[in-house]
PDB file of C-alpha atoms in Angstrom:
ATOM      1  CA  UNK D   1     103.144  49.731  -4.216  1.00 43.00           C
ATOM      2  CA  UNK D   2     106.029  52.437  -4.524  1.00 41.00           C
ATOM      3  CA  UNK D   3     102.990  54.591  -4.454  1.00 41.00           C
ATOM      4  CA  UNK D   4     102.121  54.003  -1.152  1.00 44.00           C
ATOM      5  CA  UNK D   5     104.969  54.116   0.496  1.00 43.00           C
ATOM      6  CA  UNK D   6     105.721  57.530  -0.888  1.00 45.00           C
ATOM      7  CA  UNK D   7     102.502  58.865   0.432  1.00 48.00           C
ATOM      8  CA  UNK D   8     103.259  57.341   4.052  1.00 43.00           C
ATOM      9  CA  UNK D   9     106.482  59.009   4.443  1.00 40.00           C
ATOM     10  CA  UNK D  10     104.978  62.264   3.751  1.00 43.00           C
ATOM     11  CA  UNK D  11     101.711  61.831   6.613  1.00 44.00           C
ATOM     12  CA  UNK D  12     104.759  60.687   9.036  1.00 42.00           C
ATOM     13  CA  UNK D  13     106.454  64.535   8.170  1.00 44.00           C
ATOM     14  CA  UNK D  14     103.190  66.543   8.373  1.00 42.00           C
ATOM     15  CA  UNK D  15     101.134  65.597  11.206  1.00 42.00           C
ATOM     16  CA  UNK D  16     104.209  66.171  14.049  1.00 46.00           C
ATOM     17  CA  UNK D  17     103.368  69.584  12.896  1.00 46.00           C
ATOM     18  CA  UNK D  18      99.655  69.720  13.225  1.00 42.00           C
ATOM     19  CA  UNK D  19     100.132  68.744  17.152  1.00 42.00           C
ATOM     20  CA  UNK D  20      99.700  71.749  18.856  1.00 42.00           C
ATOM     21  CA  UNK D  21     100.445  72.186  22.942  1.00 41.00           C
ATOM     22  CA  UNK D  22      96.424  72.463  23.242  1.00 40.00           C
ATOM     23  CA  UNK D  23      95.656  69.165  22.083  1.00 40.00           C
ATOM     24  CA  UNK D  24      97.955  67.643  24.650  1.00 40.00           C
ATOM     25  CA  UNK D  25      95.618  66.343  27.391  1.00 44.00           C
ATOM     26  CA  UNK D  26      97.371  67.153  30.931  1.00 42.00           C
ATOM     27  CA  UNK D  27      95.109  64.921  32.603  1.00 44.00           C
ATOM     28  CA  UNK D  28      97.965  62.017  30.593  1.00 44.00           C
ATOM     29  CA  UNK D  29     100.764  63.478  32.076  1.00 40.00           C
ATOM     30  CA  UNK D  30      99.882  64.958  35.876  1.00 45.00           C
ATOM     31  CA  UNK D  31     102.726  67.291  36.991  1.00 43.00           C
ATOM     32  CA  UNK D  32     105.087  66.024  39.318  1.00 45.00           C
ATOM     33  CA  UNK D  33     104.292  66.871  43.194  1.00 44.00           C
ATOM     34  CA  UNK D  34     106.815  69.731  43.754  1.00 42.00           C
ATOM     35  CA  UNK D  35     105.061  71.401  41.297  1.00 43.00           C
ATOM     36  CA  UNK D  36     101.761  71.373  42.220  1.00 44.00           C
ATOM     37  CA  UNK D  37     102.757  72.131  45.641  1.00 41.00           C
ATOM     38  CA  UNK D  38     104.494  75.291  44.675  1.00 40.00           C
ATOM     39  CA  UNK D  39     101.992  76.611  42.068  1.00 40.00           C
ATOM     40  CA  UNK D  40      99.857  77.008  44.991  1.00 40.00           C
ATOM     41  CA  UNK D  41     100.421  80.258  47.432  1.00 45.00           C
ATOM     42  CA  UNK D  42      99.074  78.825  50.512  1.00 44.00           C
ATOM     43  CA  UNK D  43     102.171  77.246  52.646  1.00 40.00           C
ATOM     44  CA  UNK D  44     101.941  73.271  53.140  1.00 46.00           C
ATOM     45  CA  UNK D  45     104.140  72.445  56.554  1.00 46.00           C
ATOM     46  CA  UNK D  46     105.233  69.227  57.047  1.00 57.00           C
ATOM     47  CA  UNK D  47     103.159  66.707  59.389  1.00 59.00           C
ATOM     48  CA  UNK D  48     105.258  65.677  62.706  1.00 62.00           C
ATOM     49  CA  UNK D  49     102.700  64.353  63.974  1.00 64.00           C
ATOM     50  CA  UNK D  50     104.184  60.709  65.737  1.00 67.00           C
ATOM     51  CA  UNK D  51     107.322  61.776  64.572  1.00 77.00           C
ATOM     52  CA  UNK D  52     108.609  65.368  66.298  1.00 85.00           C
ATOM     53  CA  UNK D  53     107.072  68.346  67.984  1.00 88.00           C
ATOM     54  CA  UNK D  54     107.412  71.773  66.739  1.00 87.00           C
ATOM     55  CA  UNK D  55     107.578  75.535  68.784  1.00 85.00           C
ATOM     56  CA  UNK D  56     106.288  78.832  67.986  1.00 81.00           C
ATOM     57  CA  UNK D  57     109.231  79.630  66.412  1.00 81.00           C
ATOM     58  CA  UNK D  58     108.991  76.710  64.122  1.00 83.00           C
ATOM     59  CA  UNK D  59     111.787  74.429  65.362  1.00 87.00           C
ATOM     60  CA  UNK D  60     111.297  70.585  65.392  1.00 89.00           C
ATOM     61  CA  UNK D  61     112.277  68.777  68.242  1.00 88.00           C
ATOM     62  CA  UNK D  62     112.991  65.162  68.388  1.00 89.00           C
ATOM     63  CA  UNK D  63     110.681  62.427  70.582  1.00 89.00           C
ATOM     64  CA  UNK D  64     112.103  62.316  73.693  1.00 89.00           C
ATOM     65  CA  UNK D  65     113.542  65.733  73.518  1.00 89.00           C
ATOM     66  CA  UNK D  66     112.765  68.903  76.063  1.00 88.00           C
ATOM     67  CA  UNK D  67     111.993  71.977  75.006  1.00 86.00           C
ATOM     68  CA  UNK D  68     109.889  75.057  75.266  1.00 83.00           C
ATOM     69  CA  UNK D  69     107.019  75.710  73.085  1.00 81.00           C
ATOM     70  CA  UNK D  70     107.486  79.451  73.590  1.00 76.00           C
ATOM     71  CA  UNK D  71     108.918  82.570  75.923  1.00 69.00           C
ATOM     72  CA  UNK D  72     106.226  82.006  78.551  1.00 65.00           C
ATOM     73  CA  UNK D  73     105.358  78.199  78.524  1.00 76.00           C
ATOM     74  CA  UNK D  74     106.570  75.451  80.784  1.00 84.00           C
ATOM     75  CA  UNK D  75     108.936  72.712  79.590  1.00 86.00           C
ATOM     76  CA  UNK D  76     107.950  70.088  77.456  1.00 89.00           C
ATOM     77  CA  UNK D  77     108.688  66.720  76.441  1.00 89.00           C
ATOM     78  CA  UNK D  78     108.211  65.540  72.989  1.00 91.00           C
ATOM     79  CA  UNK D  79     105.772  62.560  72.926  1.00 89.00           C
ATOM     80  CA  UNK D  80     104.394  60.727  69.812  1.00 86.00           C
ATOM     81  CA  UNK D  81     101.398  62.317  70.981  1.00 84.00           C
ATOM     82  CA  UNK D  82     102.653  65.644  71.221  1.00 83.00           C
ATOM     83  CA  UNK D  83     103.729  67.835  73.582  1.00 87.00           C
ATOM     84  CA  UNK D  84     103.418  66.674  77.284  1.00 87.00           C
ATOM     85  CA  UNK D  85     104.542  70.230  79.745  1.00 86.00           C
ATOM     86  CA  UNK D  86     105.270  70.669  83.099  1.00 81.00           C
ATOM     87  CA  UNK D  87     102.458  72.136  85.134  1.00 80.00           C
ATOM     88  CA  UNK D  88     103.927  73.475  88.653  1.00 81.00           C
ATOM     89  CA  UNK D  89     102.009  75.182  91.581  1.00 85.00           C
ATOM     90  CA  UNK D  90     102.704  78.817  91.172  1.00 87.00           C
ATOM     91  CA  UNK D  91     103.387  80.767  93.368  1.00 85.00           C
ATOM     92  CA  UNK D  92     100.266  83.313  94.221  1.00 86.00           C
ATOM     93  CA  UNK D  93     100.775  86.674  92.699  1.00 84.00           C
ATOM     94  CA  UNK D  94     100.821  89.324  96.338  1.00 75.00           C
ATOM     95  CA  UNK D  95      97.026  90.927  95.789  1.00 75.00           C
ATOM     96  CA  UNK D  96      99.132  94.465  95.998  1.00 73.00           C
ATOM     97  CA  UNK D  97     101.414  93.511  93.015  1.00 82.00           C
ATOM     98  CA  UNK D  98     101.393  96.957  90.268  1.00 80.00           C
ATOM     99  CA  UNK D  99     103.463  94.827  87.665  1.00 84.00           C
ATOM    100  CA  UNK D 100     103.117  91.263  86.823  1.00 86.00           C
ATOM    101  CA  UNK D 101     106.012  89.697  84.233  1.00 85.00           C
ATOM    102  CA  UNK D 102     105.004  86.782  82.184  1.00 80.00           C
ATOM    103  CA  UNK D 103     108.506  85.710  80.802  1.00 78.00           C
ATOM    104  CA  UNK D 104     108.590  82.072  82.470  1.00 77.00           C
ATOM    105  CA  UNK D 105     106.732  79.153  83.057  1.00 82.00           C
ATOM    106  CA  UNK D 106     105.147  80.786  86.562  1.00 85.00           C
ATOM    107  CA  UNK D 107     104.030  84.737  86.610  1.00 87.00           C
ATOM    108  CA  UNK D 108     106.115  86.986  88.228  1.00 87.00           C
ATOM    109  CA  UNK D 109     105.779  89.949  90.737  1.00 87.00           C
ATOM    110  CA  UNK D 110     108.518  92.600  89.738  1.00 84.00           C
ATOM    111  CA  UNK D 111     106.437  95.522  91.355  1.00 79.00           C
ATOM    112  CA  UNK D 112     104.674  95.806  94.885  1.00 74.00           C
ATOM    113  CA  UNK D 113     103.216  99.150  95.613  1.00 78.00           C
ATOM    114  CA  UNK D 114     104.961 101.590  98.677  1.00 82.00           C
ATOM    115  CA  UNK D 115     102.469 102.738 100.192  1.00 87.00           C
ATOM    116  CA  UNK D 116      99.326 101.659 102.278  1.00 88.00           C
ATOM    117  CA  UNK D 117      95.912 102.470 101.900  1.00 88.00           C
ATOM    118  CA  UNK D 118      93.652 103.626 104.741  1.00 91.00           C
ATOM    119  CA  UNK D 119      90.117 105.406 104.492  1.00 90.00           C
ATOM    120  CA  UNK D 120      90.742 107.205 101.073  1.00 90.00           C
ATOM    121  CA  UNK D 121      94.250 108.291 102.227  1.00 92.00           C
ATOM    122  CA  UNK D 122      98.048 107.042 100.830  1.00 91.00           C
ATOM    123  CA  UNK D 123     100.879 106.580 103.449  1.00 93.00           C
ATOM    124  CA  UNK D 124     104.519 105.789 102.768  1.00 91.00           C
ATOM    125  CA  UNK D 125     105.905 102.670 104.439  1.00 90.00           C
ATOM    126  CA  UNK D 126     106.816 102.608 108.319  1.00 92.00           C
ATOM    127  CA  UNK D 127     104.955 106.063 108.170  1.00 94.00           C
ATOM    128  CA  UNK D 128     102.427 106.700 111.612  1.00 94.00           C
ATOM    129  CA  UNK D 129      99.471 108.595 111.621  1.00 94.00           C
ATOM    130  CA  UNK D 130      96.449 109.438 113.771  1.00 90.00           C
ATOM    131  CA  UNK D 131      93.357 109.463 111.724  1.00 89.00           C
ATOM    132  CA  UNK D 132      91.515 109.804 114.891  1.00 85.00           C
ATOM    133  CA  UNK D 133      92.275 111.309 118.492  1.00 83.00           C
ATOM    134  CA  UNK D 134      91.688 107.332 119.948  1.00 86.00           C
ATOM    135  CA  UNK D 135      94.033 105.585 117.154  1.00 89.00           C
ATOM    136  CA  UNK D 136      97.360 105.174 116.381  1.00 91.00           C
ATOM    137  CA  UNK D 137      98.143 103.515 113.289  1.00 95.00           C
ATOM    138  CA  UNK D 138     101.238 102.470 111.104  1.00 95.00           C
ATOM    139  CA  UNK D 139     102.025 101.376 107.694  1.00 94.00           C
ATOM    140  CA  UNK D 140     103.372  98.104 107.554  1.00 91.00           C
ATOM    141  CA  UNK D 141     105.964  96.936 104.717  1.00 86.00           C
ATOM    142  CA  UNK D 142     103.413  94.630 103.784  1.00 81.00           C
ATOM    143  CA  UNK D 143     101.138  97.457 102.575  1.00 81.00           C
ATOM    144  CA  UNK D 144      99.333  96.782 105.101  1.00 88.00           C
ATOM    145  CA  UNK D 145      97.866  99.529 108.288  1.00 94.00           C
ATOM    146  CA  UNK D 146      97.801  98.042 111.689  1.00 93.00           C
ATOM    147  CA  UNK D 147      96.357 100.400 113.837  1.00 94.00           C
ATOM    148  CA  UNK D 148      96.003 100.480 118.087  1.00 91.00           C
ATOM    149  CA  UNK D 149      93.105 101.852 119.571  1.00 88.00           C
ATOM    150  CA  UNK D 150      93.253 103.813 122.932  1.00 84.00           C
ATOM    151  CA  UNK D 151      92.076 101.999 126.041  1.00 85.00           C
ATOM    152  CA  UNK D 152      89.907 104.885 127.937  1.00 86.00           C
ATOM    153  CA  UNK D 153      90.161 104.416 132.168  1.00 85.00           C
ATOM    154  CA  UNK D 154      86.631 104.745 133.583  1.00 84.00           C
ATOM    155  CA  UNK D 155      85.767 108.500 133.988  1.00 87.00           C
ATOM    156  CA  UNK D 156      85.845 109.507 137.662  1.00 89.00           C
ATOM    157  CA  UNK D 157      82.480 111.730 137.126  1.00 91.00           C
ATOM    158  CA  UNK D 158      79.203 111.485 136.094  1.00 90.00           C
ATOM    159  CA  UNK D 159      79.583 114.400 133.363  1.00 91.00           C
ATOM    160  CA  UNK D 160      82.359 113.440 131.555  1.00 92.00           C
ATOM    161  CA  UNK D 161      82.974 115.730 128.112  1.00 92.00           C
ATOM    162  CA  UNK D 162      84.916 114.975 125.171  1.00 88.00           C
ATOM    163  CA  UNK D 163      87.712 118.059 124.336  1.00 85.00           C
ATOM    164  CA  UNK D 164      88.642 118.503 120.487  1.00 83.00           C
ATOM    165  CA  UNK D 165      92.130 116.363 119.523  1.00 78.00           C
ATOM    166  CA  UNK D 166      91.657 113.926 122.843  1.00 83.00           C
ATOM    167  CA  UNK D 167      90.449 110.269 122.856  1.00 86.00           C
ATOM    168  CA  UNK D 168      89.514 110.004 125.952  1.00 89.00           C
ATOM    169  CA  UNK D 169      86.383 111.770 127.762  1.00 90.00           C
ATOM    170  CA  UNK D 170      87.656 114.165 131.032  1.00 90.00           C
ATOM    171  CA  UNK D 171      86.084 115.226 134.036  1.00 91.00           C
ATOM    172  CA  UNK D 172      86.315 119.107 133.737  1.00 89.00           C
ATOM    173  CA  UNK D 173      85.229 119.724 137.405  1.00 87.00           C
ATOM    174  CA  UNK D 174      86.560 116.469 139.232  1.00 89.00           C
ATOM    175  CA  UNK D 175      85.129 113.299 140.304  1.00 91.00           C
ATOM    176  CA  UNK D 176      81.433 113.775 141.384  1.00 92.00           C
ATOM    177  CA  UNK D 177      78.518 111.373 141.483  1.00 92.00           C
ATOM    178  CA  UNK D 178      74.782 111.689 141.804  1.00 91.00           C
ATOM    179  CA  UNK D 179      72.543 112.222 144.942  1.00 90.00           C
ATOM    180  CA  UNK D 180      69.203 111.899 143.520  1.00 87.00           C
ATOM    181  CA  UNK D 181      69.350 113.996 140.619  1.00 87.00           C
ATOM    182  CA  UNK D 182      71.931 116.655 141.639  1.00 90.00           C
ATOM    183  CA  UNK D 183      75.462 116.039 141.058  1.00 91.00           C
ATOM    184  CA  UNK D 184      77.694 117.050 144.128  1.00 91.00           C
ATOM    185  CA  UNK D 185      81.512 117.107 144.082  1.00 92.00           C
ATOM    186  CA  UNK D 186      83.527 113.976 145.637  1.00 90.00           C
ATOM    187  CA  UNK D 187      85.791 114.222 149.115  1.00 87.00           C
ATOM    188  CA  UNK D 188      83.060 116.420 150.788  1.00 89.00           C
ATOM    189  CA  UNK D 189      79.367 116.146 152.516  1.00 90.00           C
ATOM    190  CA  UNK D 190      76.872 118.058 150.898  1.00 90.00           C
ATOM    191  CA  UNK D 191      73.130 119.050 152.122  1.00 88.00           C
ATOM    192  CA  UNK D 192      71.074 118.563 149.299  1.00 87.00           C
ATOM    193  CA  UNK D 193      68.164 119.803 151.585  1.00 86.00           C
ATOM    194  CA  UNK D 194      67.007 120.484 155.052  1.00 83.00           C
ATOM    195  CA  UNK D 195      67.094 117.079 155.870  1.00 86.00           C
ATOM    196  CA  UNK D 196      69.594 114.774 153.868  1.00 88.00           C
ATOM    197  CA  UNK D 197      73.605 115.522 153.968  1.00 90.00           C
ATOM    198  CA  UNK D 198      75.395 112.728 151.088  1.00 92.00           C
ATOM    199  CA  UNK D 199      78.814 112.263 150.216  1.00 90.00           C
ATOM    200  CA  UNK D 200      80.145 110.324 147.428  1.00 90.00           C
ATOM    201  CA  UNK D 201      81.402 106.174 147.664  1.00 83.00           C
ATOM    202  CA  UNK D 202      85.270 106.664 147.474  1.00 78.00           C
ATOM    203  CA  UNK D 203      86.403 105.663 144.310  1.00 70.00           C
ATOM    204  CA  UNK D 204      83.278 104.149 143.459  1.00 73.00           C
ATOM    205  CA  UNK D 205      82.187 107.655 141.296  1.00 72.00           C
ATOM    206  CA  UNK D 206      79.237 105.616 138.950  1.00 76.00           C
ATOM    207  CA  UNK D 207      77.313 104.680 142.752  1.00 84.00           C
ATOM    208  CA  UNK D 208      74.678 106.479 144.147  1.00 88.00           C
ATOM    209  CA  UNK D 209      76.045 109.140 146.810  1.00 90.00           C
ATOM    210  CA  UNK D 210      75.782 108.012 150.636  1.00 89.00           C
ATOM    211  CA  UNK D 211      73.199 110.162 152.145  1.00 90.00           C
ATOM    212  CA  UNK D 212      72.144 110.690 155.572  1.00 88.00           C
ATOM    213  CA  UNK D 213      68.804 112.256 157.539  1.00 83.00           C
ATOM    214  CA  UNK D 214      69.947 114.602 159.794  1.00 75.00           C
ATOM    215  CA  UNK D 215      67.954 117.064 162.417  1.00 72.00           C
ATOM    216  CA  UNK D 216      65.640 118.600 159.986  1.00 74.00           C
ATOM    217  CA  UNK D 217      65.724 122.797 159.495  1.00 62.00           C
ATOM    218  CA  UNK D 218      63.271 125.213 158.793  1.00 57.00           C
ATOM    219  CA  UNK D 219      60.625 123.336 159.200  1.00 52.00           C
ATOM    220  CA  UNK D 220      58.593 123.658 162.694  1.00 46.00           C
ATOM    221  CA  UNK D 221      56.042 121.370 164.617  1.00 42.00           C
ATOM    222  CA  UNK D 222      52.269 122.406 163.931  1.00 40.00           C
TER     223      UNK D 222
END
């Protein structure tokens, strides 16, 4: 019996030593959760979902509570359901804007462009110009060219003619008119031919001269 009992004693003495850290199982004793979580090198964030909203910066915001999600978003309110923003009526951006700032919850202009535009051509604001001998056109401060075209009088002549630099046709030799196909002066009769002595309709150049048959010459009875 003493036998036994000796031999026990000894077992309980050598097999603590046998145990080695690879016959431990791990599957027995799982690893608390803060150490899995940090053994691994992807990030795990914290679900607010219900519970808080978070920006682009990372801050969490409490339900209820307004905030901006980033630099150029509206404001927010923090709903269990997430974020729930503002969503104004901008302002239009002017169609001649050369800058455009996106620091707010609405696009800004900070830049218009000085000049105006017209047929290929740049003009400084409030500047006038003729780009042709019949207009006369300025550049508004709204970029914009409003231009004024010359109202021509009725020519007093038949034969009007266009000089270089002027808008409006001239009558280089006076009001005239036509008798038949010949163009005689106005303010005086005229004999055409042997027979017929016109004049033209006072201030009425674009009529027909007034002609009259008169005793004809040069020609003799058979």
């Amino acid at each position: 019996m003493a036998l036994h009992i000796h031999e026990a004693w000894i077992l309980l003495f050598v097999l603590p030593g046998l145990v080695t850290p690879a016959a431990i199982n791990h599957e027995d004793y799982p690893a608390d959760e803060g150490d899995q979580t940090s053994s691994n090198d992807n990030l795990i964030f914290d679900d607010y979902r219900g519970k808080g909203c978070v920006d682009d910066s990372g801050f969490v915001y409490k339900l209820g509570e307004r905030f901006f999600p980033g630099h150029s978003n509206c404001p927010c309110i923090c709903t269990e359901d997430g974020p729930v923003c503002d969503q104004p009526e901008c302002p239009k951006i002017h169609p001649k804007c050369t800058k455009v700032e996106h620091n707010g919850c609405c696009p800004e202009c900070k830049e218009v462009k000085n000049f105006c535009e017209y047929h290929g051509k740049n003009y400084k604001i409030l500047e006038e110009f003729k780009p042709s001998p019949c207009e006369w056109c300025r550049c508004e401060p709204s970029n914009e060219v409003h231009c004024v075209v010359a109202d021509c009088a009725v020519p007093e002549c038949v034969n009007p003619v266009y000089e270089p630099e002027q808008c409006c046709p001239v009558c280089k030799n006076g009001p005239n008119c036509f008798a038949g196909t010949t163009i005689i002066p106005a303010g005086i009769e005229v004999k055409v031919d042997d027979c017929n002595i016109c004049h033209c309709h006072n201030g009425d150049w674009w009529k027909p001269a007034q002609c009259s048959k008169r005793e004809c010459q040069g020609k003799q009875a058979l």
